[in-house]
Short mmCIF file of C-alpha atoms and ligand atoms in Angstrom, two decimals:
data_model
loop_
_atom_site.label_atom_id
_atom_site.label_comp_id
_atom_site.label_asym_id
_atom_site.label_seq_id
_atom_site.Cartn_x
_atom_site.Cartn_y
_atom_site.Cartn_z
CA MET A 1 0.00 0.00 0.00
CA VAL A 2 1.30 3.49 -0.88
CA LYS A 3 1.68 5.56 2.25
CA LYS A 4 -0.07 8.93 2.25
CA TYR A 5 1.94 11.84 3.62
CA SER A 6 0.08 14.67 5.30
CA GLY A 7 1.97 17.84 6.19
CA PHE A 8 2.14 16.58 9.81
CA ASN A 9 3.56 13.22 8.70
CA LEU A 10 6.20 14.98 6.63
CA PHE A 11 7.19 17.02 9.70
CA VAL A 12 7.40 13.93 11.94
CA ASN A 13 9.37 12.01 9.31
CA SER A 14 11.80 14.88 8.89
CA LEU A 15 12.70 14.42 12.59
CA SER A 16 13.10 10.65 12.28
CA TYR A 17 16.17 11.00 10.07
CA ASN A 18 15.48 8.72 7.08
CA GLU A 19 13.98 5.82 9.03
CA ASN A 20 10.49 6.02 7.52
CA TRP A 21 11.38 7.19 4.06
CA GLN A 22 10.21 5.05 1.19
CA LYS A 23 13.16 3.42 -0.59
CA ILE A 24 13.18 4.20 -4.28
CA TRP A 25 15.32 1.22 -5.22
CA ARG A 26 16.13 -2.08 -3.54
CA SER A 27 19.57 -2.83 -2.04
CA PRO A 28 20.06 -6.53 -2.85
CA GLN A 29 23.09 -8.66 -2.08
CA PRO A 30 24.89 -9.65 -5.29
CA LYS A 31 23.77 -12.91 -6.90
CA ARG A 32 26.44 -15.43 -7.95
CA SER A 33 25.95 -14.68 -11.62
CA TYR A 34 24.34 -12.18 -14.01
CA ASP A 35 23.93 -11.97 -17.78
CA ILE A 36 25.54 -8.53 -17.69
CA VAL A 37 27.40 -6.65 -14.97
CA VAL A 38 27.73 -2.90 -15.39
CA VAL A 39 30.66 -1.52 -13.40
CA GLY A 40 30.07 2.03 -12.15
CA GLY A 41 26.89 3.53 -10.76
CA GLY A 42 27.19 6.99 -12.25
CA GLY A 43 24.63 8.37 -14.67
CA HIS A 44 26.14 6.55 -17.66
CA GLY A 45 26.26 3.15 -15.93
CA LEU A 46 22.72 3.47 -14.60
CA ALA A 47 21.43 4.67 -17.98
CA THR A 48 23.16 1.71 -19.64
CA ALA A 49 21.44 -0.73 -17.25
CA TYR A 50 18.08 0.98 -17.76
CA TYR A 51 18.25 0.81 -21.59
CA LEU A 52 19.53 -2.80 -21.48
CA ALA A 53 16.40 -3.71 -19.55
CA LYS A 54 13.98 -1.39 -21.33
CA ASN A 55 15.12 -1.64 -24.96
CA HIS A 56 16.69 -5.08 -25.03
CA GLY A 57 14.45 -6.99 -22.65
CA MET A 58 17.33 -8.10 -20.43
CA ARG A 59 16.51 -8.55 -16.76
CA ASN A 60 19.41 -10.40 -15.13
CA ILE A 61 21.64 -7.33 -14.81
CA ALA A 62 23.65 -5.84 -11.94
CA VAL A 63 25.17 -2.39 -11.53
CA VAL A 64 28.16 -2.59 -9.18
CA GLU A 65 29.24 0.69 -7.62
CA LYS A 66 32.20 1.06 -5.28
CA GLY A 67 30.75 4.06 -3.46
CA TYR A 68 27.25 5.51 -3.64
CA LEU A 69 25.17 6.23 -6.77
CA GLY A 70 26.19 9.45 -8.48
CA GLY A 71 29.10 9.96 -6.06
CA GLY A 72 31.55 10.29 -8.96
CA ASN A 73 31.46 12.92 -11.66
CA THR A 74 27.70 12.60 -12.09
CA GLY A 75 27.19 14.31 -8.74
CA ARG A 76 30.11 16.70 -9.14
CA ASN A 77 29.56 18.33 -12.48
CA THR A 78 28.16 21.69 -13.51
CA THR A 79 25.36 20.13 -15.58
CA ILE A 80 25.77 22.00 -18.86
CA ILE A 81 23.83 20.32 -21.67
CA ARG A 82 24.22 21.18 -25.35
CA SER A 83 24.72 19.33 -28.62
CA ASN A 84 26.53 21.92 -30.75
CA TYR A 85 29.70 19.91 -31.43
CA LEU A 86 31.52 20.46 -34.71
CA TRP A 87 32.07 17.04 -36.25
CA ASP A 88 29.13 15.01 -37.58
CA GLU A 89 29.89 11.95 -35.45
CA ALA A 90 30.00 13.91 -32.19
CA ALA A 91 27.12 16.22 -33.09
CA GLN A 92 24.83 13.28 -33.89
CA LEU A 93 25.65 11.46 -30.66
CA TYR A 94 25.13 14.55 -28.49
CA GLU A 95 21.97 15.45 -30.40
CA LEU A 96 20.53 11.98 -29.73
CA SER A 97 21.22 12.70 -26.10
CA LEU A 98 19.59 16.13 -26.20
CA LYS A 99 16.48 14.63 -27.78
CA LEU A 100 16.38 12.01 -25.01
CA TRP A 101 16.79 14.77 -22.38
CA GLU A 102 13.74 16.49 -23.86
CA GLY A 103 11.52 13.56 -22.85
CA LEU A 104 13.51 12.14 -19.93
CA SER A 105 11.39 13.27 -16.98
CA GLN A 106 8.34 11.68 -18.65
CA GLU A 107 10.28 8.57 -19.68
CA LEU A 108 11.55 7.95 -16.14
CA ASN A 109 8.50 9.41 -14.41
CA TYR A 110 11.03 11.35 -12.33
CA ASN A 111 11.69 15.08 -12.52
CA VAL A 112 15.29 15.51 -13.68
CA MET A 113 14.71 19.28 -13.75
CA PHE A 114 15.88 19.62 -17.35
CA SER A 115 15.82 23.34 -18.09
CA GLN A 116 16.29 24.50 -21.68
CA ARG A 117 17.58 27.94 -20.80
CA GLY A 118 19.99 28.11 -23.72
CA VAL A 119 23.79 28.09 -23.92
CA LEU A 120 26.02 30.94 -25.13
CA ASN A 121 29.59 30.12 -26.24
CA LEU A 122 31.35 33.48 -26.40
CA GLY A 123 33.90 34.57 -29.01
CA HIS A 124 36.56 37.14 -28.13
CA THR A 125 38.85 37.13 -31.17
CA LEU A 126 38.37 37.06 -34.93
CA GLN A 127 39.53 33.47 -34.98
CA ASP A 128 36.99 32.57 -32.26
CA MET A 129 34.27 34.09 -34.43
CA ARG A 130 35.39 32.20 -37.54
CA ASP A 131 35.32 28.95 -35.52
CA ILE A 132 31.89 29.81 -34.12
CA GLU A 133 30.47 30.52 -37.58
CA ARG A 134 31.91 27.28 -38.92
CA ARG A 135 30.50 25.29 -36.01
CA VAL A 136 27.03 26.87 -36.18
CA ASN A 137 26.89 26.21 -39.94
CA ALA A 138 27.95 22.60 -39.40
CA ASN A 139 25.33 22.23 -36.64
CA ARG A 140 22.57 23.53 -38.85
CA LEU A 141 23.55 21.13 -41.62
CA ASN A 142 23.12 18.40 -38.98
CA GLY A 143 19.67 19.71 -38.05
CA ILE A 144 20.89 21.10 -34.72
CA ASP A 145 19.56 24.47 -33.58
CA GLY A 146 22.03 27.33 -33.32
CA GLU A 147 22.73 30.87 -34.39
CA VAL A 148 25.57 33.34 -34.35
CA VAL A 149 24.61 36.30 -32.19
CA ALA A 150 26.11 39.79 -31.85
CA PRO A 151 26.99 41.52 -28.54
CA LYS A 152 23.69 43.45 -28.46
CA ARG A 153 21.69 40.20 -28.55
CA ILE A 154 24.03 38.62 -25.97
CA LYS A 155 23.26 41.54 -23.65
CA GLU A 156 19.53 40.93 -24.12
CA ILE A 157 19.97 37.27 -23.22
CA ALA A 158 22.29 37.92 -20.23
CA PRO A 159 21.79 41.55 -19.13
CA LEU A 160 24.56 41.55 -16.49
CA ILE A 161 27.27 40.60 -18.97
CA ASN A 162 30.00 43.11 -19.82
CA ILE A 163 30.01 43.84 -23.58
CA SER A 164 32.29 46.89 -23.29
CA SER A 165 34.85 47.06 -26.10
CA SER A 166 37.49 48.34 -23.69
CA CYS A 167 37.93 45.23 -21.53
CA ARG A 168 40.88 42.84 -21.87
CA TYR A 169 39.05 40.36 -24.11
CA PRO A 170 35.99 42.17 -25.54
CA ILE A 171 33.06 39.97 -26.54
CA LEU A 172 32.71 39.97 -30.34
CA GLY A 173 29.81 37.55 -30.58
CA ALA A 174 28.69 34.06 -29.58
CA SER A 175 27.05 30.86 -30.67
CA TRP A 176 23.60 30.47 -29.12
CA GLN A 177 21.90 27.12 -28.75
CA PRO A 178 18.43 27.77 -27.31
CA ARG A 179 17.67 24.06 -26.72
CA GLY A 180 20.75 23.67 -24.50
CA GLY A 181 20.57 24.16 -20.75
CA THR A 182 21.02 22.33 -17.47
CA ALA A 183 19.51 19.46 -15.45
CA ARG A 184 19.65 18.33 -11.84
CA HIS A 185 22.61 15.93 -11.66
CA ASP A 186 21.56 13.79 -8.65
CA ALA A 187 18.04 13.44 -10.02
CA VAL A 188 19.42 11.98 -13.24
CA ALA A 189 21.23 9.21 -11.34
CA TRP A 190 18.28 8.59 -9.04
CA GLY A 191 15.72 8.64 -11.86
CA TYR A 192 17.65 6.08 -13.92
CA ALA A 193 18.32 3.98 -10.79
CA ARG A 194 14.66 3.88 -9.82
CA ALA A 195 13.53 3.03 -13.34
CA ALA A 196 16.22 0.34 -13.78
CA ASP A 197 15.38 -1.18 -10.38
CA ALA A 198 11.70 -1.33 -11.35
CA LEU A 199 12.73 -3.40 -14.40
CA GLY A 200 14.58 -5.86 -12.15
CA VAL A 201 18.15 -4.50 -12.30
CA ASP A 202 20.11 -5.20 -9.08
CA ILE A 203 21.87 -2.03 -7.94
CA ILE A 204 24.71 -2.97 -5.63
CA GLN A 205 26.45 -0.09 -3.87
CA GLN A 206 29.58 -0.06 -1.67
CA THR A 207 31.04 -2.88 -3.76
CA GLU A 208 34.30 -2.41 -5.63
CA VAL A 209 35.44 -4.40 -8.64
CA THR A 210 38.97 -5.40 -7.66
CA ASP A 211 39.88 -7.77 -10.48
CA ILE A 212 38.60 -9.06 -13.81
CA ARG A 213 38.80 -12.80 -14.39
CA ILE A 214 39.62 -13.76 -17.99
CA GLU A 215 40.17 -17.19 -19.53
CA ASN A 216 41.12 -17.89 -23.16
CA GLY A 217 40.50 -14.27 -24.10
CA ARG A 218 36.96 -14.25 -22.60
CA VAL A 219 35.57 -12.55 -19.53
CA LEU A 220 34.49 -14.96 -16.81
CA GLY A 221 33.45 -12.41 -14.25
CA ALA A 222 34.55 -9.80 -11.74
CA GLU A 223 36.19 -10.15 -8.36
CA THR A 224 34.53 -7.67 -6.04
CA SER A 225 34.83 -6.64 -2.42
CA LYS A 226 31.71 -8.80 -1.87
CA GLY A 227 33.09 -11.85 -3.69
CA PHE A 228 33.26 -13.17 -7.24
CA ILE A 229 30.38 -12.40 -9.63
CA GLN A 230 30.22 -14.56 -12.72
CA THR A 231 29.17 -12.91 -15.98
CA PRO A 232 29.85 -13.30 -19.71
CA LYS A 233 29.56 -9.52 -20.25
CA LEU A 234 31.27 -6.83 -18.20
CA ALA A 235 30.41 -3.26 -19.20
CA CYS A 236 32.78 -0.76 -17.56
CA VAL A 237 31.59 2.82 -17.14
CA VAL A 238 33.94 4.15 -14.47
CA ALA A 239 34.96 7.57 -15.87
CA GLY A 240 38.18 8.76 -14.14
CA HIS A 241 38.95 5.21 -13.00
CA SER A 242 38.85 3.70 -16.49
CA GLY A 243 42.66 3.42 -16.68
CA PRO A 244 43.03 1.36 -13.46
CA VAL A 245 39.96 -0.80 -14.21
CA ALA A 246 41.21 -1.53 -17.75
CA ALA A 247 44.57 -2.47 -16.24
CA LEU A 248 42.77 -5.22 -14.26
CA ALA A 249 42.19 -6.85 -17.65
CA GLY A 250 45.73 -6.13 -18.84
CA LEU A 251 44.55 -3.35 -21.18
CA ARG A 252 45.96 0.14 -21.57
CA LEU A 253 43.47 2.82 -22.63
CA PRO A 254 44.44 6.14 -24.27
CA VAL A 255 42.93 8.15 -21.39
CA GLU A 256 44.44 10.40 -18.75
CA SER A 257 42.75 11.08 -15.41
CA ARG A 258 42.76 14.74 -14.46
CA PRO A 259 41.19 16.78 -11.65
CA LEU A 260 38.39 19.11 -12.74
CA GLN A 261 37.01 21.63 -10.27
CA ALA A 262 33.75 23.49 -9.78
CA LEU A 263 32.48 26.14 -7.38
CA VAL A 264 29.14 27.44 -6.20
CA SER A 265 28.45 30.84 -4.70
CA GLU A 266 26.09 31.95 -1.99
CA PRO A 267 22.48 32.01 -3.29
CA LEU A 268 21.44 35.13 -5.18
CA LYS A 269 18.11 36.38 -6.48
CA PRO A 270 17.53 35.26 -10.10
CA CYS A 271 20.00 37.21 -12.23
CA LEU A 272 21.16 34.82 -14.98
CA ASP A 273 18.72 32.56 -16.79
CA THR A 274 21.05 31.07 -19.36
CA VAL A 275 24.44 29.32 -19.47
CA VAL A 276 27.44 31.48 -20.45
CA MET A 277 30.71 29.84 -21.50
CA SER A 278 33.94 31.44 -22.64
CA ASN A 279 36.94 29.50 -23.82
CA ALA A 280 39.18 32.54 -24.30
CA VAL A 281 38.92 33.96 -20.77
CA HIS A 282 38.30 30.37 -19.64
CA GLY A 283 35.29 30.16 -17.41
CA TYR A 284 31.61 29.38 -17.51
CA VAL A 285 28.65 30.15 -15.29
CA SER A 286 24.96 29.43 -14.82
CA GLN A 287 22.56 29.99 -11.94
CA SER A 288 20.95 27.02 -10.21
CA ASP A 289 17.30 26.91 -9.18
CA LYS A 290 18.50 27.46 -5.58
CA GLY A 291 20.09 30.74 -6.71
CA ASP A 292 23.78 29.88 -6.42
CA LEU A 293 26.10 30.64 -9.29
CA VAL A 294 27.55 27.37 -10.62
CA ILE A 295 31.04 28.04 -11.95
CA GLY A 296 33.79 26.05 -13.61
CA ALA A 297 36.62 26.12 -16.12
CA GLY A 298 39.26 23.68 -17.39
CA VAL A 299 41.15 20.73 -15.92
CA ASP A 300 44.13 21.05 -13.60
CA GLY A 301 47.34 20.56 -15.55
CA TYR A 302 48.44 17.21 -14.10
CA ASN A 303 47.18 13.66 -13.76
CA GLY A 304 45.76 12.46 -10.45
CA PHE A 305 42.92 10.75 -8.64
CA GLY A 306 42.42 13.20 -5.77
CA GLN A 307 38.94 14.70 -5.98
CA ARG A 308 40.26 18.20 -5.35
CA GLY A 309 42.38 20.68 -7.29
CA SER A 310 44.88 23.50 -7.06
CA PHE A 311 44.05 26.96 -5.79
CA HIS A 312 45.49 28.80 -8.80
CA ILE A 313 42.80 27.24 -11.03
CA ILE A 314 40.09 28.68 -8.77
CA GLU A 315 41.75 32.08 -8.94
CA HIS A 316 42.04 31.93 -12.72
CA THR A 317 38.42 30.82 -13.13
CA LEU A 318 37.06 33.59 -10.93
CA GLN A 319 39.16 36.20 -12.74
CA ALA A 320 37.42 35.14 -15.94
CA ILE A 321 33.96 35.23 -14.37
CA CYS A 322 34.53 38.70 -12.87
CA GLU A 323 35.75 39.94 -16.24
CA LEU A 324 32.56 38.69 -17.93
CA PHE A 325 30.25 39.71 -15.06
CA PRO A 326 31.84 42.55 -13.04
CA ALA A 327 28.77 42.57 -10.73
CA PHE A 328 29.74 39.08 -9.51
CA SER A 329 33.04 40.34 -8.07
CA ARG A 330 31.32 40.94 -4.71
CA VAL A 331 29.63 37.54 -4.53
CA ARG A 332 31.06 35.13 -1.95
CA MET A 333 31.87 31.56 -2.92
CA ASN A 334 30.27 28.89 -0.76
CA ARG A 335 31.84 25.59 -1.80
CA GLN A 336 34.45 24.15 -4.14
CA TRP A 337 35.13 20.53 -5.11
CA GLY A 338 36.78 18.40 -7.76
CA GLY A 339 36.09 15.29 -9.78
CA VAL A 340 38.42 12.99 -11.74
CA VAL A 341 37.75 13.20 -15.45
CA ASP A 342 38.97 10.74 -18.09
CA VAL A 343 40.39 12.69 -21.00
CA CYS A 344 41.03 11.21 -24.46
CA PRO A 345 43.56 12.79 -26.83
CA ASP A 346 40.78 13.86 -29.24
CA ALA A 347 38.33 14.96 -26.50
CA CYS A 348 35.81 12.35 -27.63
CA PRO A 349 34.59 9.25 -25.79
CA ILE A 350 35.46 5.59 -26.26
CA ILE A 351 32.32 3.43 -26.62
CA SER A 352 33.71 0.09 -27.56
CA LYS A 353 34.21 -3.63 -27.43
CA THR A 354 37.77 -4.56 -26.46
CA SER A 355 40.26 -7.23 -27.45
CA VAL A 356 38.83 -9.34 -24.57
CA ASP A 357 35.55 -11.04 -25.52
CA GLY A 358 32.70 -9.83 -23.33
CA LEU A 359 34.58 -6.79 -22.00
CA TYR A 360 33.28 -3.36 -23.02
CA PHE A 361 34.33 0.18 -22.13
CA ASN A 362 32.40 3.42 -22.20
CA CYS A 363 34.76 6.18 -21.06
CA GLY A 364 36.84 9.17 -22.13
CA TRP A 365 33.96 11.64 -21.76
CA GLY A 366 36.39 13.96 -20.03
CA THR A 367 34.96 17.30 -19.03
CA GLY A 368 31.75 16.97 -21.03
CA GLY A 369 29.94 13.69 -20.47
CA PHE A 370 27.02 14.72 -18.27
CA LYS A 371 25.15 16.09 -21.27
CA ALA A 372 25.64 12.74 -22.98
CA THR A 373 24.25 10.59 -20.15
CA PRO A 374 21.02 9.41 -21.87
CA GLY A 375 22.55 8.99 -25.35
CA SER A 376 25.64 7.27 -24.01
CA GLY A 377 23.55 4.76 -22.04
CA TYR A 378 21.31 4.22 -25.05
CA VAL A 379 24.06 3.42 -27.58
CA PHE A 380 26.26 1.54 -25.09
CA ALA A 381 23.36 -0.72 -24.05
CA ASP A 382 22.76 -1.51 -27.72
CA THR A 383 26.48 -2.18 -28.27
CA VAL A 384 26.71 -4.53 -25.28
CA ALA A 385 23.42 -6.33 -25.93
CA ASN A 386 24.25 -7.03 -29.58
CA ASP A 387 28.04 -7.36 -29.25
CA ARG A 388 28.61 -4.88 -32.11
CA PRO A 389 28.80 -1.09 -32.17
CA HIS A 390 25.56 0.89 -32.33
CA ARG A 391 25.43 2.97 -35.54
CA LEU A 392 26.19 6.18 -33.63
CA ALA A 393 28.88 4.53 -31.50
CA ALA A 394 30.87 3.01 -34.37
CA ALA A 395 33.07 6.09 -34.85
CA PHE A 396 33.93 6.03 -31.15
CA ASP A 397 35.45 2.55 -31.23
CA ILE A 398 38.83 2.26 -29.54
CA GLU A 399 40.28 1.19 -32.90
CA ARG A 400 40.33 4.83 -33.98
CA PHE A 401 43.56 5.25 -32.01
CA ASN A 402 45.14 2.63 -34.29
CA THR A 403 43.63 3.81 -37.57
CA GLY A 404 44.13 7.51 -36.81
CA ALA A 405 40.46 8.33 -37.54
CA LEU A 406 40.24 10.69 -34.58
CA ILE A 407 37.31 13.04 -34.05
CA ASP A 408 39.12 16.13 -32.87
CA GLU A 409 36.61 18.12 -30.86
CA HIS A 410 39.42 19.66 -28.76
CA GLY A 411 40.58 22.05 -31.40
CA ALA A 412 37.32 22.12 -33.29
CA ALA A 413 34.51 23.11 -30.94
CA GLY A 414 37.16 24.84 -28.87
CA VAL A 415 35.14 24.61 -25.67
CA ALA A 416 35.34 22.34 -22.66
CA HIS A 417 32.10 20.85 -21.32
C1 LIG B 501 33.75 19.65 -11.91
C2 LIG B 501 33.16 18.98 -13.13
C3 LIG B 501 32.35 19.70 -13.98
C4 LIG B 501 31.78 19.09 -15.10
N1 LIG B 501 30.90 19.82 -15.86
C5 LIG B 501 30.25 19.22 -16.88
C6 LIG B 501 29.24 19.93 -17.58
O1 LIG B 501 28.93 21.09 -17.26
N2 LIG B 501 28.60 19.30 -18.61
C7 LIG B 501 28.93 18.03 -18.98
O2 LIG B 501 28.35 17.54 -19.95
N3 LIG B 501 29.86 17.31 -18.30
C8 LIG B 501 30.52 17.88 -17.26
N4 LIG B 501 31.46 17.16 -16.54
C9 LIG B 501 31.80 15.79 -16.95
C10 LIG B 501 30.76 14.80 -16.45
O3 LIG B 501 30.55 14.97 -15.06
C11 LIG B 501 31.20 13.35 -16.70
O4 LIG B 501 31.64 13.19 -18.03
C12 LIG B 501 30.03 12.39 -16.47
O5 LIG B 501 29.33 12.71 -15.30
C13 LIG B 501 30.58 10.97 -16.38
O6 LIG B 501 29.54 10.14 -15.92
P1 LIG B 501 29.85 8.63 -15.59
O7 LIG B 501 28.60 8.01 -15.15
O8 LIG B 501 30.60 8.04 -16.73
O9 LIG B 501 30.94 8.74 -14.42
P2 LIG B 501 30.81 8.83 -12.83
O10 LIG B 501 29.61 9.58 -12.40
O11 LIG B 501 32.15 9.30 -12.32
O12 LIG B 501 30.57 7.32 -12.44
C14 LIG B 501 31.60 6.35 -12.45
C15 LIG B 501 31.40 5.50 -11.22
O13 LIG B 501 32.28 4.38 -11.26
C16 LIG B 501 32.59 4.05 -9.94
N5 LIG B 501 33.77 3.20 -9.92
C17 LIG B 501 35.05 3.52 -10.25
N6 LIG B 501 35.85 2.47 -10.11
C18 LIG B 501 35.07 1.43 -9.71
C19 LIG B 501 35.34 0.07 -9.39
N7 LIG B 501 36.57 -0.45 -9.47
N8 LIG B 501 34.29 -0.72 -8.99
C20 LIG B 501 33.03 -0.22 -8.91
N9 LIG B 501 32.73 1.07 -9.19
C21 LIG B 501 33.74 1.88 -9.59
C22 LIG B 501 32.81 5.40 -9.28
O14 LIG B 501 32.70 5.34 -7.86
C23 LIG B 501 31.73 6.25 -9.92
O15 LIG B 501 30.56 6.36 -9.14
C24 LIG B 501 32.06 17.74 -15.41
C25 LIG B 501 32.90 17.00 -14.54
C26 LIG B 501 33.42 17.60 -13.40
C27 LIG B 501 34.28 16.78 -12.48
#
């Protein structure tokens, strides 16, 4: 029977810690064997499990997470969503994702607070503007919304922005994707977890994969901190930990793990209802529904697994934000944190089978994978279920690092996230 909550009940329950709260997914002990084990309970892993169950009718699936759901980059990111990547392969994958975002709250029956408030990518030099024009034209050829906007229009969209021509890097224009925006990161993990659980997926938290058992070039299963789990298919979606997890299978991936930081300010009255990103001054900002400014920039310049970063990056990021929004110079910052992002040389993901039968990797999303969560889960589930790349995942096969067919979004889109 569904419990009814009156206002009084809510008050009483708020004092009982979480004792009486309804659980939104089960917490089963691991079974001895599954048809598929997804390693990593971030948004991508949970989405993969959901689409495996929903689209491919598979039920005997586990998601094994070493910490808590969304405790990795899913719960640490600044939630920018857009699909305006330059190259066809990337643009089509991110656009699939954006389309899935547009119906995700209904699909999961869970409010992921997707807000299409639009994304501005600013240009500060003539070369920036040429790149922006090229990218917007390419996007439109791919059926993706976008326009090149002048400073006057940027000021209409974000009235507090500084469009003075006398600042260090004056704003010359921007790309504007109105369908871009933000979503609530935790809700995405929880929504996928609840929906996957309802389809029978076992979500197993506080359980680390410590080894991968392989025999005659085939996966036999995973050693975990709760014992051995047998499976013919192991789908690894562990973001910044992809290198070490691949090493358990004797593989070396072309990814580097870097710290990436974010900050939030004290809450302010609504003052910015879009996302503003600048690669030249190197910072980006949006305002959350709570009112805090959500701020970030680029990765720290070294490899590491500490979920923190160096102070000079914070300083550099805030310089950029104050240059774009002088009014924010008096805002106090509330919190700062870091995540570990898995960066590929061409700034594009790896969605791929490997040289070990039954072992799959979905990683390398670097600084920009949150926006891809639904699309990534969708195409990876298809790849794992059918043991061949999904049409939109084929270009992201690990083989591209042997053939040289890289998809260079680093230099091309010229923007992190
Ligand atoms: C500060 C910051 C800002 C960002 N901003 C944006 C943004 O604005 N827009 C955007 O699109 N992207 C952004 N990103 C990138 C985005 O967060 C990631 O690409 C995305 O969330 C990756 O999701 P995931 O599910 O693959 O990884 P994660 O959420 O990190 O999940 C991987 C999970 O694997 C688990 N795991 C690792 N090893 C093991 C093991 N051995 N056994 C079991 N479990 C294991 C981890 O505990 C973790 O929970 C940002 C990232 C950071 C850090």
